[in-house]
Coordinates of C-alpha atoms and ligand atoms in Angstrom, one line a residue:
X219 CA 12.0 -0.7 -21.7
X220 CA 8.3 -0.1 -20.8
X221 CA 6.1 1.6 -23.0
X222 CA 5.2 4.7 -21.5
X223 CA 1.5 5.7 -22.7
X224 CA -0.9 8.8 -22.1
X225 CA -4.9 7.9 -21.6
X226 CA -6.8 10.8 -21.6
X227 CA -10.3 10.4 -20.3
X228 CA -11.0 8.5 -16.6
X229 CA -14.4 7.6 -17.5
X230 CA -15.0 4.1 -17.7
X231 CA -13.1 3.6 -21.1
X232 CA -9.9 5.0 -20.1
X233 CA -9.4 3.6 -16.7
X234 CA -10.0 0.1 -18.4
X235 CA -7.7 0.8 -20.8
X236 CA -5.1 2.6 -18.2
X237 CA -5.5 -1.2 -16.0
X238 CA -4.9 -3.2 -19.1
X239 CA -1.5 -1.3 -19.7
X240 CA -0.2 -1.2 -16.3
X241 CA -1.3 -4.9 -15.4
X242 CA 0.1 -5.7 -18.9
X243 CA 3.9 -3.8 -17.8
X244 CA 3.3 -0.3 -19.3
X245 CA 3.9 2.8 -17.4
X246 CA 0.6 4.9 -17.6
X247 CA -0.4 8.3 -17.4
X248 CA -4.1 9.1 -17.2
X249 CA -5.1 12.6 -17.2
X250 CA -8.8 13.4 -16.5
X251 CA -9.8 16.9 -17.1
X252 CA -12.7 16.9 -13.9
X253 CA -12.0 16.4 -10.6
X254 CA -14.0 13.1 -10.3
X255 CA -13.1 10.1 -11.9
X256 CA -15.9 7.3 -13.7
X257 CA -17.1 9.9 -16.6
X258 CA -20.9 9.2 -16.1
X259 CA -20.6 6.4 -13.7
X260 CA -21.9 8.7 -10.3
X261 CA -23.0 7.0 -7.7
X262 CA -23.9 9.2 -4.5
X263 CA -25.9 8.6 -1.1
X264 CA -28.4 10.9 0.4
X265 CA -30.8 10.2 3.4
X266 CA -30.3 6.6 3.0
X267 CA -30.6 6.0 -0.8
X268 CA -28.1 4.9 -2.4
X269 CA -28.5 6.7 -6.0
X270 CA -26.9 6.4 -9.5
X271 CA -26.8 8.9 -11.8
X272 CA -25.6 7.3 -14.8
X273 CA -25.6 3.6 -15.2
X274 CA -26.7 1.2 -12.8
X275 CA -25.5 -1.7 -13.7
X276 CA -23.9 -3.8 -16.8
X277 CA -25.4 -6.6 -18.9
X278 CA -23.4 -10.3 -17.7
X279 CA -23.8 -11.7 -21.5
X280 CA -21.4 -9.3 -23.0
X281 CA -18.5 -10.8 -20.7
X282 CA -16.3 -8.0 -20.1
X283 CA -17.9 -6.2 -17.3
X284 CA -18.3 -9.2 -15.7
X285 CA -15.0 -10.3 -15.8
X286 CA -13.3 -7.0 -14.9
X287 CA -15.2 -7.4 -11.9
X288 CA -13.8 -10.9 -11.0
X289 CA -10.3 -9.5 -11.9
X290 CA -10.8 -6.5 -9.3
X291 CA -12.2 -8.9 -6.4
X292 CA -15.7 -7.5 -6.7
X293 CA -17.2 -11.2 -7.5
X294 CA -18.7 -11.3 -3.9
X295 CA -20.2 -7.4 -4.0
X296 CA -22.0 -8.1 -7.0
X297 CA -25.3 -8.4 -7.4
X298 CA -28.7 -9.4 -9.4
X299 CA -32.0 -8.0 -10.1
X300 CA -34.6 -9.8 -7.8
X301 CA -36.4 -13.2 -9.8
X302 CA -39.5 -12.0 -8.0
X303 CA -39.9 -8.9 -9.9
X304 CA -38.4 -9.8 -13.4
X305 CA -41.0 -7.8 -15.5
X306 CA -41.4 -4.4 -16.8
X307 CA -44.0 -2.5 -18.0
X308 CA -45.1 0.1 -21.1
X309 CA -47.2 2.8 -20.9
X310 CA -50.4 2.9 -22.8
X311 CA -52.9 5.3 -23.0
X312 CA -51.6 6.8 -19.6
X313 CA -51.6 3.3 -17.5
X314 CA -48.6 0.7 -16.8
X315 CA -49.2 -2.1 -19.4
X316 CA -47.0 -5.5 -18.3
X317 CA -44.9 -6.4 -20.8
X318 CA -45.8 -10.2 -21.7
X319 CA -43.4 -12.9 -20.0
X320 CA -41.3 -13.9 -22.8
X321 CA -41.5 -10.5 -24.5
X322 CA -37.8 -10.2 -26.0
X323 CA -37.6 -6.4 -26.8
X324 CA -39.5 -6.8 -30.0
X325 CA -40.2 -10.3 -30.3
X326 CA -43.2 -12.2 -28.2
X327 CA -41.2 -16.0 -27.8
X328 CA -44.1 -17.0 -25.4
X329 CA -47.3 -17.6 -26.8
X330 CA -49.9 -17.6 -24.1
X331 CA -48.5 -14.3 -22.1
X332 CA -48.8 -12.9 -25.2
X333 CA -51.9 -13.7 -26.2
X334 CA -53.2 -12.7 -23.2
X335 CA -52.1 -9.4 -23.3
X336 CA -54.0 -6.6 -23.3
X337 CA -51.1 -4.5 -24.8
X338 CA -51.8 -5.5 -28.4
X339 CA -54.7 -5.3 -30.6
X340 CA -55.6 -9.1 -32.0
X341 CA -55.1 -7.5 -35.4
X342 CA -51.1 -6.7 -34.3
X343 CA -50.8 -10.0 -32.0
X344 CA -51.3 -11.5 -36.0
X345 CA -49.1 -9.3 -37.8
X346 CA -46.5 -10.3 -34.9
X347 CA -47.0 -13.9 -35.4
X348 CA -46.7 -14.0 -39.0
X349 CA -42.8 -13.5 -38.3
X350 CA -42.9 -17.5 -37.5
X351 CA -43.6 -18.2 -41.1
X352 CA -41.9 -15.1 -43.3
X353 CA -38.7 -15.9 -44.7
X354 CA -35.5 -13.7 -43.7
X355 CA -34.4 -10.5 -45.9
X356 CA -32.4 -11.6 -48.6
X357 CA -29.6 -10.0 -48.3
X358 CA -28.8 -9.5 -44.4
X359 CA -27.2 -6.1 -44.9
X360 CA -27.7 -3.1 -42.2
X361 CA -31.0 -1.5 -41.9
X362 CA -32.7 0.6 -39.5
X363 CA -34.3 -1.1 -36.1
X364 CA -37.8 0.6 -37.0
X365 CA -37.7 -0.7 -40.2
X366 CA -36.8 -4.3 -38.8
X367 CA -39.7 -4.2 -36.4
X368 CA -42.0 -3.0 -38.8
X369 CA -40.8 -5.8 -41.4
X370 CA -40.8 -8.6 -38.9
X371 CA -43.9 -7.5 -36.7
X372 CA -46.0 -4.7 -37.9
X373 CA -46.3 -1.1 -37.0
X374 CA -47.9 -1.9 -34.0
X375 CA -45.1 -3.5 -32.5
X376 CA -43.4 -0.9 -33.2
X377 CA -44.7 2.0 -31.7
X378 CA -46.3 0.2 -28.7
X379 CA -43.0 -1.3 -27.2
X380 CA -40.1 -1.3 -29.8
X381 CA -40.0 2.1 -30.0
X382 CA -40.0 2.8 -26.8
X383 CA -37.6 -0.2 -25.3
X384 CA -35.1 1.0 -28.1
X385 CA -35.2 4.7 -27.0
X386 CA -35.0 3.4 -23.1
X387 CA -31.6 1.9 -23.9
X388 CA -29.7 3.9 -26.8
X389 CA -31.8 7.7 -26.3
X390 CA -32.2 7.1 -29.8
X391 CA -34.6 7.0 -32.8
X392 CA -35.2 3.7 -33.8
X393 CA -35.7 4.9 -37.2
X394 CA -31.8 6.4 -37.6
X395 CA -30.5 3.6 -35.5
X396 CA -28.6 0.8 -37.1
X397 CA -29.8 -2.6 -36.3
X398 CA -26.1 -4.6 -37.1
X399 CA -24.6 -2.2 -34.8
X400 CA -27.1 -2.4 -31.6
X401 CA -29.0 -5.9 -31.9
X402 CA -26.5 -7.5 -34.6
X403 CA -27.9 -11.0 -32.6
X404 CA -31.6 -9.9 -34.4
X405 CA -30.0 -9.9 -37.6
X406 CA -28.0 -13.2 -37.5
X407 CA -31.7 -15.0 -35.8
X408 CA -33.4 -14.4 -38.9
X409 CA -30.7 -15.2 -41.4
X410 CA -30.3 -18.3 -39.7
X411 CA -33.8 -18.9 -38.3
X412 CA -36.1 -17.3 -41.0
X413 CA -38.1 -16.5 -38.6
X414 CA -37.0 -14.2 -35.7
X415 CA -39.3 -16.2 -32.5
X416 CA -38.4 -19.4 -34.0
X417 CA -34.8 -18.3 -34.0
X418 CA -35.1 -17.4 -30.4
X419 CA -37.2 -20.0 -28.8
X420 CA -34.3 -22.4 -30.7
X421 CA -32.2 -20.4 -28.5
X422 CA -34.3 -20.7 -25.2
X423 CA -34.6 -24.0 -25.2
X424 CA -30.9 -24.7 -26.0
X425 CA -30.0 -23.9 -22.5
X426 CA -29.8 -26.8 -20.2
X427 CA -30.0 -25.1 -16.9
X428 CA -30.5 -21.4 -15.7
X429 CA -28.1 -18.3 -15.9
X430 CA -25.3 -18.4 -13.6
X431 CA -25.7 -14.8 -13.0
X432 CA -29.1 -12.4 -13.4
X433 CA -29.0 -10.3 -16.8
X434 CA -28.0 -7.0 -15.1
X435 CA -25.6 -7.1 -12.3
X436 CA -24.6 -4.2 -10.2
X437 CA -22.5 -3.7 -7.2
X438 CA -23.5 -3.9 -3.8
X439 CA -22.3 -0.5 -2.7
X440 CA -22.9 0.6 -6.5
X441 CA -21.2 1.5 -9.9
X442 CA -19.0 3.6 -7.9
X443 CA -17.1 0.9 -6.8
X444 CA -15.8 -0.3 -9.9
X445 CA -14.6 2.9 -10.4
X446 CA -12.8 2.7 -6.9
X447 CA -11.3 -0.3 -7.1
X448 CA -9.6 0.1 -10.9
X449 CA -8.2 3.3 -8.8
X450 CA -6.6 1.3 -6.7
X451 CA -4.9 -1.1 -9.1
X452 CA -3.0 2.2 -10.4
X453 CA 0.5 3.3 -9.4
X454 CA -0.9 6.3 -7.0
X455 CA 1.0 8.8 -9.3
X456 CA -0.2 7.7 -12.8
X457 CA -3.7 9.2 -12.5
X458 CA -3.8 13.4 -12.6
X459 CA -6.8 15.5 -12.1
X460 CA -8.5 18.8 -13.4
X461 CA -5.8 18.5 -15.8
X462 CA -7.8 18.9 -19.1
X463 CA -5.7 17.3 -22.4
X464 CA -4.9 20.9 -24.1
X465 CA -2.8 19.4 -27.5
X466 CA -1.2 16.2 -29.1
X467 CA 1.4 16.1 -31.3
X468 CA 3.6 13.8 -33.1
X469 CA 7.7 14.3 -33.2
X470 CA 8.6 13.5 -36.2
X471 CA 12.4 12.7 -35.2
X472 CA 11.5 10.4 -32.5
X473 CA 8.2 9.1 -33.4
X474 CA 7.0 9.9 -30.0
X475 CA 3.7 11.5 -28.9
X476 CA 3.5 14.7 -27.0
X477 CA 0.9 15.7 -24.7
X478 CA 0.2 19.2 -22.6
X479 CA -2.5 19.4 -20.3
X480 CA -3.4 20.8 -17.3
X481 CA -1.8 24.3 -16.4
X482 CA 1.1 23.8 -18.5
X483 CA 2.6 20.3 -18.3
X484 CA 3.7 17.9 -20.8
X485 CA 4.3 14.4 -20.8
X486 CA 6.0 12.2 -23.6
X487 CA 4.8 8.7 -24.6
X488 CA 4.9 6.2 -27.3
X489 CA 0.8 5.9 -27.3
X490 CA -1.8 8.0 -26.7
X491 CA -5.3 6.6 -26.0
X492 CA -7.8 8.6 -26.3
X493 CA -11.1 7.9 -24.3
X494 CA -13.3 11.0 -25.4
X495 CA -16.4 11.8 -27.2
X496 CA -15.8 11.6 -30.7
X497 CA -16.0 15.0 -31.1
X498 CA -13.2 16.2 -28.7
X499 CA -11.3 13.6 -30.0
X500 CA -11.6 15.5 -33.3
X501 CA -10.8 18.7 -31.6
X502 CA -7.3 17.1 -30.3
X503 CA -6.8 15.2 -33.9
X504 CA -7.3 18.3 -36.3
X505 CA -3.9 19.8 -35.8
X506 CA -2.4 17.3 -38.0
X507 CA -5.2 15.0 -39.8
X508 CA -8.1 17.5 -40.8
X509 CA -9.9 14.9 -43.0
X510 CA -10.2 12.3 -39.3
X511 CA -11.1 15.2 -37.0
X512 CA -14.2 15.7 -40.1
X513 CA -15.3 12.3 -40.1
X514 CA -15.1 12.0 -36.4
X515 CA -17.2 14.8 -35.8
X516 CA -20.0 13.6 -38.5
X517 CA -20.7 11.6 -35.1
X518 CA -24.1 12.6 -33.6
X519 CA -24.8 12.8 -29.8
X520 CA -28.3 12.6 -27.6
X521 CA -28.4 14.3 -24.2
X522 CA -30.0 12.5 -21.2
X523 CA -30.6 13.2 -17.7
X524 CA -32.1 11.2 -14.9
X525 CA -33.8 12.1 -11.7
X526 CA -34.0 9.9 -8.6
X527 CA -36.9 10.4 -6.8
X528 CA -37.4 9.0 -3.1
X529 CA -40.5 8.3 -2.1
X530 CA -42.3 7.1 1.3
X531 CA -43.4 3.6 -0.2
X532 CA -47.0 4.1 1.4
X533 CA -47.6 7.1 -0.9
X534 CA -46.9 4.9 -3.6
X535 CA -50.5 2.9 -4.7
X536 CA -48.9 0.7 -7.7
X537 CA -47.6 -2.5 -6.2
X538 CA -44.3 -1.7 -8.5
X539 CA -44.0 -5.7 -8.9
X540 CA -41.5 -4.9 -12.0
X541 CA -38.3 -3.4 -12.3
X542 CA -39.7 0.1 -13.7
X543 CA -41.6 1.1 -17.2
X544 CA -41.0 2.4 -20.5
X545 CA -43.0 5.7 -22.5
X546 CA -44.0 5.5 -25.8
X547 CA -43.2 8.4 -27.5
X548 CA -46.9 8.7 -28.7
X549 CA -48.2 9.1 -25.6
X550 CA -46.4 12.5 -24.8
X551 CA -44.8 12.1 -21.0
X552 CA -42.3 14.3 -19.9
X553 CA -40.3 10.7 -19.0
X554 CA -38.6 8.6 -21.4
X555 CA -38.9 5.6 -19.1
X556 CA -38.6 5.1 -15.4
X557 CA -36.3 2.6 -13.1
X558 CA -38.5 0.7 -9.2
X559 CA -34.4 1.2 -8.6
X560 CA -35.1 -0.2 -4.8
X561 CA -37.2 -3.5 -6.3
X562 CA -34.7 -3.8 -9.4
X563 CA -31.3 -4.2 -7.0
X564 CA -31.8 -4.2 -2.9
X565 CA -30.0 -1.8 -0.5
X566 CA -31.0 1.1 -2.8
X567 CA -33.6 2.6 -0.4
X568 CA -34.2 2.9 3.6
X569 CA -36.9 1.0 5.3
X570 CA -40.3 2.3 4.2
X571 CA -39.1 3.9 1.1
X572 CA -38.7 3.2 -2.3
X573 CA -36.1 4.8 -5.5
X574 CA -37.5 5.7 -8.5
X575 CA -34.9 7.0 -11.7
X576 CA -36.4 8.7 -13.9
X577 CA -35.0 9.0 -17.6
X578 CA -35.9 12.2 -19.0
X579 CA -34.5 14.7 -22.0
X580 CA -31.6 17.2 -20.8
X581 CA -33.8 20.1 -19.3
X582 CA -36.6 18.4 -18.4
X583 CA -37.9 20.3 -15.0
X584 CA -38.6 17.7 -12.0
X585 CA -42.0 19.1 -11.2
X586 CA -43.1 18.0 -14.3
X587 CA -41.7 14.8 -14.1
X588 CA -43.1 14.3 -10.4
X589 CA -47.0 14.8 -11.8
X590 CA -46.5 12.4 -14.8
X591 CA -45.3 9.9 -12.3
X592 CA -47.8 10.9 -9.6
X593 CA -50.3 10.2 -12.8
X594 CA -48.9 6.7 -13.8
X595 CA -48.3 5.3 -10.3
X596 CA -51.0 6.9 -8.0
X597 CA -48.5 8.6 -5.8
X598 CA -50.5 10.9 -2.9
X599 CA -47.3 12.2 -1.3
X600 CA -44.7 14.6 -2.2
X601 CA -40.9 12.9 -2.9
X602 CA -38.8 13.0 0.6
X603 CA -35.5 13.3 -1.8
X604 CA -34.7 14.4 -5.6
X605 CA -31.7 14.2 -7.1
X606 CA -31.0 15.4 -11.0
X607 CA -27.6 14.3 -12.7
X608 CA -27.5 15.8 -16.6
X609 CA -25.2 14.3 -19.3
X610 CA -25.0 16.5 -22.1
X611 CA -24.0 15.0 -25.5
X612 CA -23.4 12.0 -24.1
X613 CA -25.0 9.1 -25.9
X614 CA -23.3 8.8 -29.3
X615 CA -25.9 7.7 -31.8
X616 CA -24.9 4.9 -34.4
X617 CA -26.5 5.7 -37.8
X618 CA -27.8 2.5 -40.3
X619 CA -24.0 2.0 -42.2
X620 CA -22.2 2.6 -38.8
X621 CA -20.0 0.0 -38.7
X622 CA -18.5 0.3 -42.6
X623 CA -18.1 4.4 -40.8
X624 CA -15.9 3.1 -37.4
X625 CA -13.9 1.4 -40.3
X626 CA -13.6 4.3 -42.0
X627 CA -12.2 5.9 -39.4
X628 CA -10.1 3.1 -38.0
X629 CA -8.4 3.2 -41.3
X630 CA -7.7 6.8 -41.2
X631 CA -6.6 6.4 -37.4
X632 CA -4.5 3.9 -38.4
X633 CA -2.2 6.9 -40.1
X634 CA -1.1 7.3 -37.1
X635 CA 0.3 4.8 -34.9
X636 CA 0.6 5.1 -31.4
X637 CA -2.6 6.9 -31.8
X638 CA -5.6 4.6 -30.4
X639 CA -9.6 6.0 -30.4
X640 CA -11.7 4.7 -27.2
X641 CA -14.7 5.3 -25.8
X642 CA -18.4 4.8 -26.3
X643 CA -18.4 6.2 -30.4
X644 CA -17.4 3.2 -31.9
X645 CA -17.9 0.1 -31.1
X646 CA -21.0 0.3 -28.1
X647 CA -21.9 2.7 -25.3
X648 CA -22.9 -0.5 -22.7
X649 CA -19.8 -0.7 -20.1
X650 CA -18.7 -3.9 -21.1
X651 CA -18.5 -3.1 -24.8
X652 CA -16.4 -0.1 -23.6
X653 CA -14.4 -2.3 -21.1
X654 CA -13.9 -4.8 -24.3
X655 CA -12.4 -1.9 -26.9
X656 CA -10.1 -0.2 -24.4
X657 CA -8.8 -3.7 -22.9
X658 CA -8.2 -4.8 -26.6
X659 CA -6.4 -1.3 -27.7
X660 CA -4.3 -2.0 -24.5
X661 CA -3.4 -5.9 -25.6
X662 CA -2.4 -3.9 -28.9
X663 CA -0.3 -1.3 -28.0
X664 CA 1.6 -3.7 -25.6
X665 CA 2.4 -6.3 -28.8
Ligands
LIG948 C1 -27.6 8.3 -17.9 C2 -26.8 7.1 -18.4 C3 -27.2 5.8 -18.1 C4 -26.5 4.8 -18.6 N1 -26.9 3.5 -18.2 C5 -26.1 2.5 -18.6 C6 -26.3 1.2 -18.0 O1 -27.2 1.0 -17.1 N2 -25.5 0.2 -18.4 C7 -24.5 0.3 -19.3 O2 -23.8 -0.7 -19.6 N3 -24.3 1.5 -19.9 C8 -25.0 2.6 -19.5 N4 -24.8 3.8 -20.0 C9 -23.7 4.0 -21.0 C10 -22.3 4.0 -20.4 O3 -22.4 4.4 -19.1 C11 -21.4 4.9 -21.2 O4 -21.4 4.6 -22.5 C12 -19.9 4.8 -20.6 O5 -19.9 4.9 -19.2 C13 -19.0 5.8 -21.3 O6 -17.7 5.8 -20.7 P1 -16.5 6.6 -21.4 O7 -15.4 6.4 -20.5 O8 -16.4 6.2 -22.8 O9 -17.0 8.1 -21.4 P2 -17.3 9.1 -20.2 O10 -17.9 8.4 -19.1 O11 -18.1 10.2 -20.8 O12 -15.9 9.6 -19.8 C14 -15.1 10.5 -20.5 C15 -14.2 11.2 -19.6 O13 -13.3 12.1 -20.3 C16 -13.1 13.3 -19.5 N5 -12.6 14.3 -20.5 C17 -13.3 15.1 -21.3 N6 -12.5 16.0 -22.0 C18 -11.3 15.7 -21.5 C19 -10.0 16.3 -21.8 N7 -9.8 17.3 -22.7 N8 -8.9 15.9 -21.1 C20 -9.1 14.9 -20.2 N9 -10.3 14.3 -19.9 C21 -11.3 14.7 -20.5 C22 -14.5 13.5 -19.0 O14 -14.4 14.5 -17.9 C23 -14.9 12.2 -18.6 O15 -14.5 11.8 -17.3 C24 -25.4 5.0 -19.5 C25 -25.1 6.3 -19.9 C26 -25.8 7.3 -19.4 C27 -25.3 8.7 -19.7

């Protein structure tokens, strides 16, 4: 008989997971508690922009985004960033900095862009090169990503572009943020390499031609449209809206799980996945495992909001020749960082205009945000369209020790069975590490 299984969540993480069980024979149930499926993923059109409010696209080295895509059809709708404008830029001392060609989030692999840059004093450009001849840590055990920066290439590189690139990415401080759990491929460079450019120029030069496909890919019509087309892979009747999870419980008798949700209803399954934030997760799991439900909620969450701004592109003076800048927290902007969304992917903006995203804390008032970048990018017009999309708690924050944690509480989950824990909390917030974890808890309920 099929398994019959309950995902709660239609964010990314729980319509992969709902796709791997149906494609895979199960018969699924996915309740969403909004009336709009995707979780974050929001893409929206106004005026002729084509704007996202969460993520705009996936990395194509971590394969599963990627190959969801292929699975769905959407090969031919996806696309790159433009190889004309591959660079990006760092503020410093209130101008756009570029960051040196070569310049791998922490690490400078090219020596004459970085030499010639003007974002480093010679003093720090040193520091940065002694990485080629320190030996690794001893012992490559966890450690914060500040403290790796700091150890590797001085305190410079660190608050001029670590810092800053880290935050862009996880919303996080680099000095809570666990380096085996975000940049594991750091860690394993310098116990192999020694040295951390070494290790990565080995890399570099070990690939005999170019990429297949750019770094970040996107859809043509947006993020949206993943969203739209796992929808349509579903049995019409398995997904239900506005119907909020309300309780879970196991029968004892039977072994099965019981669900109620919405106004009233209940469903019966043999799994239950559960594609929340880890704390309302631990809401749903304290009714009968107090000790989880306290470890899952030990997980911290970061708020983040972005604002798309349209502009006329003749009000803009900077060339934007990059795919949008980063802010070091030193030098006190009201933006985290900022997306050129029409140079990074095309068909993001009408003729004549041009998308900015801004990345900005929860709360963070667009007028504000319009003067910093009016400041940065010598903009002399007023935006023709804004558009603000907050995500409260939304960016779980993984903590130096994280991963021996997530097997903490796989262990406990494990109590359970039948009971699976998705989402972004535990094993990486990028989609294609959340694709990866649901489509392997799917593989493993259907063994
Ligand atoms: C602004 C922003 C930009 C990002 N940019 C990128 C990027 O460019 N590339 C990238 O790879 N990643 C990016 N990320 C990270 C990535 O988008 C997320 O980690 C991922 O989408 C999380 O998906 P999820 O399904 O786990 O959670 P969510 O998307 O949060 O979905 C959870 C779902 O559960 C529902 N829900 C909540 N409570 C209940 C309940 N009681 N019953 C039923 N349903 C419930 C919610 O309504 C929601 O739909 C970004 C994230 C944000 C916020």
């Amino acid at each position: 008989m099929k398994p019959k299984v309950i995902v709660v969540g239609g964010g990314i993480s729980g319509l992969a997971a709902a796709l791997r069980l149906h494609e895979r024979g199960a018969d699924v149930k996915l309740i969403e508690a909004s009336h709009h499926l995707g979780g974050v993923i929001a893409t929206s059109q106004k005026n002729g922009f084509l704007m996202e409010g969460g993520p705009d696209s996936f990395i194509s080295i971590k394969p599963w985004g990627l190959d969801l895509c292929r699975r769905l059809g959407l090969e031919k709708e996806l696309i790159g960033t433009d190889p004309d404008f591959r660079k990006s830029f760092v503020v410093r001392k209130g101008k756009l900095v570029v960051v040196p060609e070569g310049f791998y989030m922490m690490a400078p692999v090219r020596v004459l862009p970085f030499l010639g840059s003007e974002l480093f004093s010679w003093p720090a450009k040193f520091r940065m090169a002694m990485d080629y001849f320190m030996p690794a840590k001893k012992n490559g055990g966890d450690e914060s990503v500040a403290n790796f920066i700091r150890r590797r290439f001085g305190v410079e590189a660190l608050e001029r572009v670590g810092q800053a690139m880290v935050a862009g990415v996880y919303s996080a401080d680099p000095e809570k943020l666990s380096l085996k759990s975000t940049f594991p491929q750091f860690l394993d460079i310098e116990q192999k390499y020694g040295s951390v450019i070494r290790g990565l120029r080995k890399a570099g030069s070990k690939k005999a031609s170019g990429p297949r496909y750019s770094l970040f890919l996107t859809l043509k019509n947006g993020m949206g449209s993943l969203v739209d087309a796992i929808v349509k892979r579903l049995p019409t009747n398995s997904i239900e809206l506005d119907a909020p999870l309300r309780e879970i419980s196991k029968n004892p008798q039977t072994g099965k799980w019981n669900a109620s949700y919405g106004r009233g209803h209940q469903v019966e399954a043999d799994a239950v996945v559960l594609a929340l934030s880890s704390p309302k997760i631990a809401d749903f799991v304290q009714g009968f495992d107090g000790d989880l439900a306290r470890e899952l909620r030990q997980i911290s969450y970061a708020s983040i909001a972005t604002i798309n701004f349209g502009y006329r592109r003749s009000d803009i003076c900077h060339p934007l020749d990059g795919f949008g800048f980063v802010v070091p927290t030193k030098e006190n902007l009201s933006l985290i960082g900022c997306t050129f969304s029409s140079v990074k992917f095309s068909g993001r903006a009408p003729e004549g205009h041009a998308l900015l995203r801004a990345f900005v804390d929860s709360g963070t008032r667009p007028e504000v945000v319009q003067k910093d970048l009016e400041q940065l990018l010598g903009i002399t017009g007023t935006p023709v369209m804004i558009q603000e999309a907050d995500y409260p708690a939304s960016m779980p924050q993984y903590p130096v020790g994280h991963l021996e944690y997530v097997q903490k509480i796989e262990s406990m989950a494990a109590r359970h069975p039948g009971l699976c824990l998705a989402g972004n909390a535990l094993h990486g917030i990028g989609l294609p590490d959340c694709v990866h974890q649901s489509e392997e808890i799917a593989e493993k309920i259907m063994v």
